[in-house]
C-alpha atoms as a printed R data frame, in Angstrom:
    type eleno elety resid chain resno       x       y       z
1   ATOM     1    CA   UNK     A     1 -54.013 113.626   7.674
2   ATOM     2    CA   UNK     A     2 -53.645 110.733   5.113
3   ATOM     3    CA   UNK     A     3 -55.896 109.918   2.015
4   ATOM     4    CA   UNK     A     4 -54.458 106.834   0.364
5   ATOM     5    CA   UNK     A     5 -53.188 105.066   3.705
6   ATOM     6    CA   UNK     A     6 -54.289 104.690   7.144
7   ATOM     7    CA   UNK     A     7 -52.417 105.093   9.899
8   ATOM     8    CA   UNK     A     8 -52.728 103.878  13.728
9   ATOM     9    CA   UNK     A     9 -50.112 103.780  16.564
10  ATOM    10    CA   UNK     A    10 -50.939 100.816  19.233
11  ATOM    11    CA   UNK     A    11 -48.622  99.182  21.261
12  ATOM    12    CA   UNK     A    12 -45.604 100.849  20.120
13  ATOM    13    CA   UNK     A    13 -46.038  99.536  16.540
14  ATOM    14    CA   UNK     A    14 -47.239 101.993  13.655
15  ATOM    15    CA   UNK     A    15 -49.888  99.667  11.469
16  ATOM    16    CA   UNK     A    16 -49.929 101.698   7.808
17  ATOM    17    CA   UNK     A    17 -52.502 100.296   5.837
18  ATOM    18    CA   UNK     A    18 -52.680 100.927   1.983
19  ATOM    19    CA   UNK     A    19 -56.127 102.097   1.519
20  ATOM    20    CA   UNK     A    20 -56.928 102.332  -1.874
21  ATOM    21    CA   UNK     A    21 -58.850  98.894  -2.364
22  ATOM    22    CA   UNK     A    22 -61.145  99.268  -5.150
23  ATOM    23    CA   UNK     A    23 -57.930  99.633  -7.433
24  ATOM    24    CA   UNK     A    24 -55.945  97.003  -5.189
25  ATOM    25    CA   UNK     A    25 -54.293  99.109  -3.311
26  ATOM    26    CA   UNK     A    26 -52.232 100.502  -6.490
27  ATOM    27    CA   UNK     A    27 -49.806 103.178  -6.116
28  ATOM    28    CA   UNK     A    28 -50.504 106.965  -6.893
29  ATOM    29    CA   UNK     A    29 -48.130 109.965  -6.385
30  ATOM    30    CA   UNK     A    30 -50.285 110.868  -3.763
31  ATOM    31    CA   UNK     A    31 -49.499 107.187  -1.891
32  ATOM    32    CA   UNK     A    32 -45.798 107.498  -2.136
33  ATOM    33    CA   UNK     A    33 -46.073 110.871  -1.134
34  ATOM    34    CA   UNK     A    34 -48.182 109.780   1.960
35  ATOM    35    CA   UNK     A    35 -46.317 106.886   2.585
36  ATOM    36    CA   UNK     A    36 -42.981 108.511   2.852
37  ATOM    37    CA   UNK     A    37 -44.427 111.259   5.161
38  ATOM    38    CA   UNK     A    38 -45.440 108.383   7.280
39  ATOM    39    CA   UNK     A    39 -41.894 106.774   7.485
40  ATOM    40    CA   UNK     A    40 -40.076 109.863   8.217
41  ATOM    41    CA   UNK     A    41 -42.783 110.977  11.331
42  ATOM    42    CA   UNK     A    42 -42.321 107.543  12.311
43  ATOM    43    CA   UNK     A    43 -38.018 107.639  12.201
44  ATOM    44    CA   UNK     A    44 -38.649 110.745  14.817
45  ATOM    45    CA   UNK     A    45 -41.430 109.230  16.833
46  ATOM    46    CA   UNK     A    46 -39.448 108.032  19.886
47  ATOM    47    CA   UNK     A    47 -42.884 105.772  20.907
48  ATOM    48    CA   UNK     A    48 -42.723 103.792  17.713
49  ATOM    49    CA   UNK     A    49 -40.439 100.615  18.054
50  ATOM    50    CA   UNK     A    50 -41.955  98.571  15.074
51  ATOM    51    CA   UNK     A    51 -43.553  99.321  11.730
52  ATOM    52    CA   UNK     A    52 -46.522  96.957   9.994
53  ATOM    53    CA   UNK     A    53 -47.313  97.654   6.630
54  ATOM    54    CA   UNK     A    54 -49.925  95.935   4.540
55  ATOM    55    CA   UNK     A    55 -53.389  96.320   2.585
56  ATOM    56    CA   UNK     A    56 -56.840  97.387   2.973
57  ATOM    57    CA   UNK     A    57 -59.323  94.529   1.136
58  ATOM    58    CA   UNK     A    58 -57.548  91.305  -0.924
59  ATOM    59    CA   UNK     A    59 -54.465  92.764  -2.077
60  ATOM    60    CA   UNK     A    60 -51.239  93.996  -0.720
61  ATOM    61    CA   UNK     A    61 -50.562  96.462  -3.416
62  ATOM    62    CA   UNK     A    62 -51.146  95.610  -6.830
63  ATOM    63    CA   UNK     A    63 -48.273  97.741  -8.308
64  ATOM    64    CA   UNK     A    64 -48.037 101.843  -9.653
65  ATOM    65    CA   UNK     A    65 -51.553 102.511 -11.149
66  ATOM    66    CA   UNK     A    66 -50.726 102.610 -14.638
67  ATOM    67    CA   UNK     A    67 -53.971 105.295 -14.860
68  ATOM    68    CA   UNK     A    68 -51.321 107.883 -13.380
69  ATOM    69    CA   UNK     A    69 -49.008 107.758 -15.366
70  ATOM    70    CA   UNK     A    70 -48.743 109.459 -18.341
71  ATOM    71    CA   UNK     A    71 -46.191 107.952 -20.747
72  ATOM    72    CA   UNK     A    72 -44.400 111.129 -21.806
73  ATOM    73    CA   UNK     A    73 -43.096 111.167 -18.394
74  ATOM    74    CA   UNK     A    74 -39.862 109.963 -17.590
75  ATOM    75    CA   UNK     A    75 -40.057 106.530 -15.519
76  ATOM    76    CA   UNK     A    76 -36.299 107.449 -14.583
77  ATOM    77    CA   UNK     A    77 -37.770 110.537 -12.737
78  ATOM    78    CA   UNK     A    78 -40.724 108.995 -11.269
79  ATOM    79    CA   UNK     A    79 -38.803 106.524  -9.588
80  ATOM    80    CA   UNK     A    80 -35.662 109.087  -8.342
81  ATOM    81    CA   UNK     A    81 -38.712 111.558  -6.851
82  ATOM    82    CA   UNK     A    82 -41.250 109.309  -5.913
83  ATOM    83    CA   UNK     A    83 -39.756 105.515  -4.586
84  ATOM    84    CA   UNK     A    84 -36.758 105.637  -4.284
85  ATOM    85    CA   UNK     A    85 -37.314 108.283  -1.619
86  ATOM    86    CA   UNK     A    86 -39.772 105.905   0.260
87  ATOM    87    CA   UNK     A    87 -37.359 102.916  -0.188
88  ATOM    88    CA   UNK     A    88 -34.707 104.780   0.852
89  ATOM    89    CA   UNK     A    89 -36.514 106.244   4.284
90  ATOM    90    CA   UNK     A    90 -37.814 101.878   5.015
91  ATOM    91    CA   UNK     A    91 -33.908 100.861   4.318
92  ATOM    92    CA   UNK     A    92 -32.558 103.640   6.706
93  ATOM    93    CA   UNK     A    93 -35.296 103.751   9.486
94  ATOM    94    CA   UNK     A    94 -33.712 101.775  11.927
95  ATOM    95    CA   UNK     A    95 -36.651 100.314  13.461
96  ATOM    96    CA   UNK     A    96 -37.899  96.819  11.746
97  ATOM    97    CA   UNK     A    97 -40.377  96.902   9.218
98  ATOM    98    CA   UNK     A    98 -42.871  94.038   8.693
99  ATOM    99    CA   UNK     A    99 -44.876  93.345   5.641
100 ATOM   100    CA   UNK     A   100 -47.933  92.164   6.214
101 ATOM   101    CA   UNK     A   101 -48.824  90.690   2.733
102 ATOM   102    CA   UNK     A   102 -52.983  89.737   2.775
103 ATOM   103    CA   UNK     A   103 -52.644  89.300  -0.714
104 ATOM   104    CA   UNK     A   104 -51.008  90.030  -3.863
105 ATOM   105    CA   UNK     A   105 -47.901  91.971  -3.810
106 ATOM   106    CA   UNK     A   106 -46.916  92.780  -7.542
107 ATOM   107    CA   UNK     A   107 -44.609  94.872  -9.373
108 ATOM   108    CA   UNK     A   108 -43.560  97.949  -6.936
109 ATOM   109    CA   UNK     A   109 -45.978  96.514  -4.723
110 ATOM   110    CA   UNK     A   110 -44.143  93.434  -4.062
111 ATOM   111    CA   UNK     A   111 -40.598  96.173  -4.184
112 ATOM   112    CA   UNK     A   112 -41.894  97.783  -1.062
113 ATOM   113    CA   UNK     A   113 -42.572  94.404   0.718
114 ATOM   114    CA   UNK     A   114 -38.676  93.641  -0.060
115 ATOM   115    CA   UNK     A   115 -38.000  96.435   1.316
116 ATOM   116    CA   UNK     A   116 -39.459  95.650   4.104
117 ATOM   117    CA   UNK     A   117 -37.113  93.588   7.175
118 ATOM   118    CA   UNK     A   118 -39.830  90.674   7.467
119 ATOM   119    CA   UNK     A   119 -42.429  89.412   5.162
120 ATOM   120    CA   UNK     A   120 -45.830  87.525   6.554
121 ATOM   121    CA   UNK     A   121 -47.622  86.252   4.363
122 ATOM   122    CA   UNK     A   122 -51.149  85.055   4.476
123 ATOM   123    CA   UNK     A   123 -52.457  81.741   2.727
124 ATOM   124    CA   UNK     A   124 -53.947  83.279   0.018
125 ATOM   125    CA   UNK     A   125 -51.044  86.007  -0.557
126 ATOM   126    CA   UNK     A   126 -49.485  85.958  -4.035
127 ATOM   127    CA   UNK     A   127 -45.778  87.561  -5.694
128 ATOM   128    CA   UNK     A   128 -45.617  88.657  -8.887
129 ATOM   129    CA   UNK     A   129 -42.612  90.637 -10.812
130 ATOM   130    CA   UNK     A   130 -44.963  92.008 -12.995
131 ATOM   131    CA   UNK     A   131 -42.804  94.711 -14.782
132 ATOM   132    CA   UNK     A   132 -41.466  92.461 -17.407
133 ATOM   133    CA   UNK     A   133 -45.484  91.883 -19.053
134 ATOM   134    CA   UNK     A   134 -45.438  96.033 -19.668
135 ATOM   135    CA   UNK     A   135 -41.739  95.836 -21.259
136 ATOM   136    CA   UNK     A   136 -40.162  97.471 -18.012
137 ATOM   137    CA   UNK     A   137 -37.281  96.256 -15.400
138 ATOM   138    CA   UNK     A   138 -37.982  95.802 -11.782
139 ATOM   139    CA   UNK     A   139 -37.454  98.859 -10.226
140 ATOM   140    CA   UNK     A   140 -37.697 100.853  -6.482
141 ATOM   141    CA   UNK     A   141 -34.911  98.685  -5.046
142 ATOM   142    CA   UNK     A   142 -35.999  95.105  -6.108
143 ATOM   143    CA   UNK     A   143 -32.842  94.199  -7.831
144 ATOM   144    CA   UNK     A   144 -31.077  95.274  -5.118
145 ATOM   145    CA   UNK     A   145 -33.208  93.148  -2.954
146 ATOM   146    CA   UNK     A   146 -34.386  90.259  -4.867
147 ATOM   147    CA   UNK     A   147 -31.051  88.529  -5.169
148 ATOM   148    CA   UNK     A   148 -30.114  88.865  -1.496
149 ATOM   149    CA   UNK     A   149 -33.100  87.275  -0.692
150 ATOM   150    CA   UNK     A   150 -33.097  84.360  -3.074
151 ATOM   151    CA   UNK     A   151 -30.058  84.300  -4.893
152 ATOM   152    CA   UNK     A   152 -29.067  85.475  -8.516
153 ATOM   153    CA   UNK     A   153 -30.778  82.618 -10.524
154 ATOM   154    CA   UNK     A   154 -34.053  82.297  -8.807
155 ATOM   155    CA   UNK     A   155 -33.817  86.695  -8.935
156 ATOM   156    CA   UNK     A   156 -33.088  86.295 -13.008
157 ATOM   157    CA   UNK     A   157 -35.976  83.527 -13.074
158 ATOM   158    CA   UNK     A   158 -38.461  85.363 -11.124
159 ATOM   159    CA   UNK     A   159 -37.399  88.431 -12.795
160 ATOM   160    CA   UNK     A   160 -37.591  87.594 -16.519
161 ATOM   161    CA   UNK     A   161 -40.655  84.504 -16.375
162 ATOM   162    CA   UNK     A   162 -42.811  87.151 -14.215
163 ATOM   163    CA   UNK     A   163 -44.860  84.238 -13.136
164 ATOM   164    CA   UNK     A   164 -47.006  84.633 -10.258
165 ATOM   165    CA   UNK     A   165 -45.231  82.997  -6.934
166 ATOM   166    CA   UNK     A   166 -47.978  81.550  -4.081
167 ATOM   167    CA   UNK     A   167 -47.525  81.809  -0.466
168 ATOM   168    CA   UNK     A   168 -45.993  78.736   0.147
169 ATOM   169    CA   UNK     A   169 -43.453  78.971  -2.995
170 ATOM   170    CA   UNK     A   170 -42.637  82.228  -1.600
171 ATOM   171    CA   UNK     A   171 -41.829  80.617   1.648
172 ATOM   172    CA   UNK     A   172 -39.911  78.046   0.275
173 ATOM   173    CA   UNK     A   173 -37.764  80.390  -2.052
174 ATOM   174    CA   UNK     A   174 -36.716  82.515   1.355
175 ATOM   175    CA   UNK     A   175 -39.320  85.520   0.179
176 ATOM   176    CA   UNK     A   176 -41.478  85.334   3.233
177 ATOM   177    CA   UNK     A   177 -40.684  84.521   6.750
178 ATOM   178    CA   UNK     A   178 -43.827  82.917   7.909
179 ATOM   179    CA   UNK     A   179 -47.285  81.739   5.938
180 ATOM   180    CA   UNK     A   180 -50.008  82.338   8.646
181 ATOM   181    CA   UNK     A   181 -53.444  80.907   8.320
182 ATOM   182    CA   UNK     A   182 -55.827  83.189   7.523
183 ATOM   183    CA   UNK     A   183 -58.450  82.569  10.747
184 ATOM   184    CA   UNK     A   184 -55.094  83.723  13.051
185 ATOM   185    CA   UNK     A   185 -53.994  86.328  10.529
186 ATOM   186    CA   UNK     A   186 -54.783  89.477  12.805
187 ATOM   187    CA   UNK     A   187 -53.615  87.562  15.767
188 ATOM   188    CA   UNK     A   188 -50.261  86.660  14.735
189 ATOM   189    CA   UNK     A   189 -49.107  89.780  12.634
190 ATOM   190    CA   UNK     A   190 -50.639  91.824  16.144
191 ATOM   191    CA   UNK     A   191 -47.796  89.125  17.896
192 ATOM   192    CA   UNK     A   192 -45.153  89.070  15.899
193 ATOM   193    CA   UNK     A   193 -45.336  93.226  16.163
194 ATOM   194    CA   UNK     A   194 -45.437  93.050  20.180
195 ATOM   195    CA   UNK     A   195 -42.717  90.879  19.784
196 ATOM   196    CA   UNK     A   196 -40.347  93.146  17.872
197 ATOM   197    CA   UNK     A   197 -41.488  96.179  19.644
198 ATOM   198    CA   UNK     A   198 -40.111  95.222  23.039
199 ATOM   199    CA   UNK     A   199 -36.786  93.767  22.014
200 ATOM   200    CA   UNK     A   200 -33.938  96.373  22.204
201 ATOM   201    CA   UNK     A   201 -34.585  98.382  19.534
202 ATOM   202    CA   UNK     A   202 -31.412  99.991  19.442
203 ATOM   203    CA   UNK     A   203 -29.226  97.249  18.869
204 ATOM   204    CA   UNK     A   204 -31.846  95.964  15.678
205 ATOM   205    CA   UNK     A   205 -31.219  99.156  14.293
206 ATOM   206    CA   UNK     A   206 -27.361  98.601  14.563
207 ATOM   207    CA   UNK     A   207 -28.106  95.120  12.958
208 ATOM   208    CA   UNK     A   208 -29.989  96.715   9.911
209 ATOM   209    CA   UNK     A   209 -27.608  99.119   9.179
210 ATOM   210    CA   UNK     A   210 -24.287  97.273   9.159
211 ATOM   211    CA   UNK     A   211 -26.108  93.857   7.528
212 ATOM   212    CA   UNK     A   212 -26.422  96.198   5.021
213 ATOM   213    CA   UNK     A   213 -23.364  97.600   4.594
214 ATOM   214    CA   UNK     A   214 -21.347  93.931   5.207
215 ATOM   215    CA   UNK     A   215 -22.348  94.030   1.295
216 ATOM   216    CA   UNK     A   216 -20.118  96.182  -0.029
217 ATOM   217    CA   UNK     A   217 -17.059  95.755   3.062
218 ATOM   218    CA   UNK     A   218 -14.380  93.017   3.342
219 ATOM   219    CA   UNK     A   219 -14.552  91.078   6.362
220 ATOM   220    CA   UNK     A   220 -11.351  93.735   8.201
221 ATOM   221    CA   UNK     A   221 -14.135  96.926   7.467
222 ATOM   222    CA   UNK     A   222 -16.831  94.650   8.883
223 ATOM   223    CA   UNK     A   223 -14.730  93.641  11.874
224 ATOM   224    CA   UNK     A   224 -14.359  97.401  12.645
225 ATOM   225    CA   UNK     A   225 -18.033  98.516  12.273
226 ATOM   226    CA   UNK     A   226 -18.726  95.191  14.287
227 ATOM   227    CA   UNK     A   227 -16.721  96.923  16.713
228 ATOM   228    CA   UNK     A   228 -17.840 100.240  16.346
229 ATOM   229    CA   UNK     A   229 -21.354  99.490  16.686
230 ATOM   230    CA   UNK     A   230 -21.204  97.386  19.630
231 ATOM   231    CA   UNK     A   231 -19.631 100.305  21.614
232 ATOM   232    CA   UNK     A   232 -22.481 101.694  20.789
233 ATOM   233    CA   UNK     A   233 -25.055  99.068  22.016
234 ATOM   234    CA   UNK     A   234 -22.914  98.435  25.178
235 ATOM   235    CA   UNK     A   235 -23.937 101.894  26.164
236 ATOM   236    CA   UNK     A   236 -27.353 101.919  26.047
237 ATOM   237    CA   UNK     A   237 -29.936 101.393  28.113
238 ATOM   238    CA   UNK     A   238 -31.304  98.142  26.928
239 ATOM   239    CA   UNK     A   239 -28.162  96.453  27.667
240 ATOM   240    CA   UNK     A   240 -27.716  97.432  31.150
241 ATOM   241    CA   UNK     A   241 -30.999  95.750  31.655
242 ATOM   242    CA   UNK     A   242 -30.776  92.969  29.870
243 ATOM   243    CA   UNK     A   243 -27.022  92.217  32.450
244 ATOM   244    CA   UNK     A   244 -29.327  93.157  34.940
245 ATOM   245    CA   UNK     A   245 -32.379  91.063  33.774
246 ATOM   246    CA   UNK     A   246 -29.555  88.159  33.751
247 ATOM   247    CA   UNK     A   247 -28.278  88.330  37.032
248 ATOM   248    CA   UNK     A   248 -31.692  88.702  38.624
249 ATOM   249    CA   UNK     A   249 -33.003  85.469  36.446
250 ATOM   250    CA   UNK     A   250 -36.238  87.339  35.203
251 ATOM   251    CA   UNK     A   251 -37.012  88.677  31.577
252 ATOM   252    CA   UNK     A   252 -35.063  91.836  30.511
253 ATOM   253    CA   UNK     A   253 -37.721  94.831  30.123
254 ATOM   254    CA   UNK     A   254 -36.438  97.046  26.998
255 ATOM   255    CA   UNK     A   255 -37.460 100.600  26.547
256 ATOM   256    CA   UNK     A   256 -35.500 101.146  23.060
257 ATOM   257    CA   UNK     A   257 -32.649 103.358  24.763
């Protein structure tokens, strides 16, 4: 089905892996393309409450593969028919994404893990806005991103130096949520999945897609969609067990309805 990724479904998480390790996981046409057929099966896919991405070998994804592209193309197009598609379908899925970052995440590499809801990183995982050293801009949503994480200085710093950012920089800056040690790396990314997969779904993808949108609304638009979107939740299924769950005094099960 895939070439450049794997893909596996196990307790209601999709795992993609980037599987292109002898070039460090670098993207190709044929990635994005794969990688944004995975994200819209998995936005129909009714079984799949959480998403892990993250890379075959030592890196996360090392960036586009410079070998192909050909430089009479137009970057503009590459990026309106190739990423910004896939960052587009991670930013609207409402299901949360991790990142699972094993290593170095650089230039669009380190775009898709902003992209991405949560970032793990391991100890030996590395950030690197690596556009500026070919003359380019960060592109595929990382401008967007990059100052919402960590404000507009550190964004302009990180963003113009291109200076490669450790694990536990990253963590300090607000780039990561968690460092995890690499002899409980499995283990804990496998957790922290389970974890996301059996909270009410429903009501995270609410919280993605108005966090989002509090951007660009004054707090009376925000107060409505707050509004709007908890009619929503109210309704569904998770909530009823979660009053339920309370008044019985045991944990709520969730089913993502």
């Amino acid at each position: 089905m895939y070439e450049t990724i794997l893909y596996e479904e196990k307790n209601q998480t999709a795992w993609i892996t980037l599987n292109r390790p002898d070039k460090l996981n670098a993207f190709t046409q044929q990635m994005n393309a794969e990688l944004l057929k995975a994200f819209k099966s998995i936005a129909k896919n009714q079984e799949v409450r959480a998403v892990v991405v993250t890379g075959a070998g030592r890196a996360f994804c090392s960036g586009q593969d410079l070998a192909d592209v050909d430089e009479e193309m137009d970057h503009g197009e590459i990026l309106r028919k190739g990423y910004n598609p896939l960052i587009s379908a991670i930013s609207s899925l409402e299901k949360p994404v991790i990142a699972a970052v094993n290593g170095v995440a650089a230039g669009a590499g380190l775009s898709l893990a902003l992209a991405c809801d949560f970032r793990l990183a391991s100890e030996k995982a590395s950030f690197m806005e690596a556009f500026i050293h070919v003359g380019l801009i960060p592109d595929s949503g990382n401008l967007y991103y990059l100052p919402r994480l960590i404000g507009h200085a550190k964004a302009m710093e990180l963003a113009v130096l291109g200076e490669k950012i450790p694990a536990d920089k990253a963590l300090e800056l607000g780039l990561v949520t968690k460092v995890v040690n690499l002899e409980t790396w499995e283990q804990e990314i496998g957790d922290f999945a389970a974890r996301l997969a059996a909270m009410p779904t429903k009501a995270i993808g609410l919280i993605k897609r108005y966090l989002y949108q509090s951007w660009d609304s004054d707090l009376p638009e925000m107060l409505e969609k707050e509004a709007y979107a908890q009619r929503i939740a109210g309704k569904s299924e998770d909530h009823l067990e979660g009053l339920q769950a309370f008044k019985e005094k045991r944990k709520p099960i969730f089913q993502g309805k």
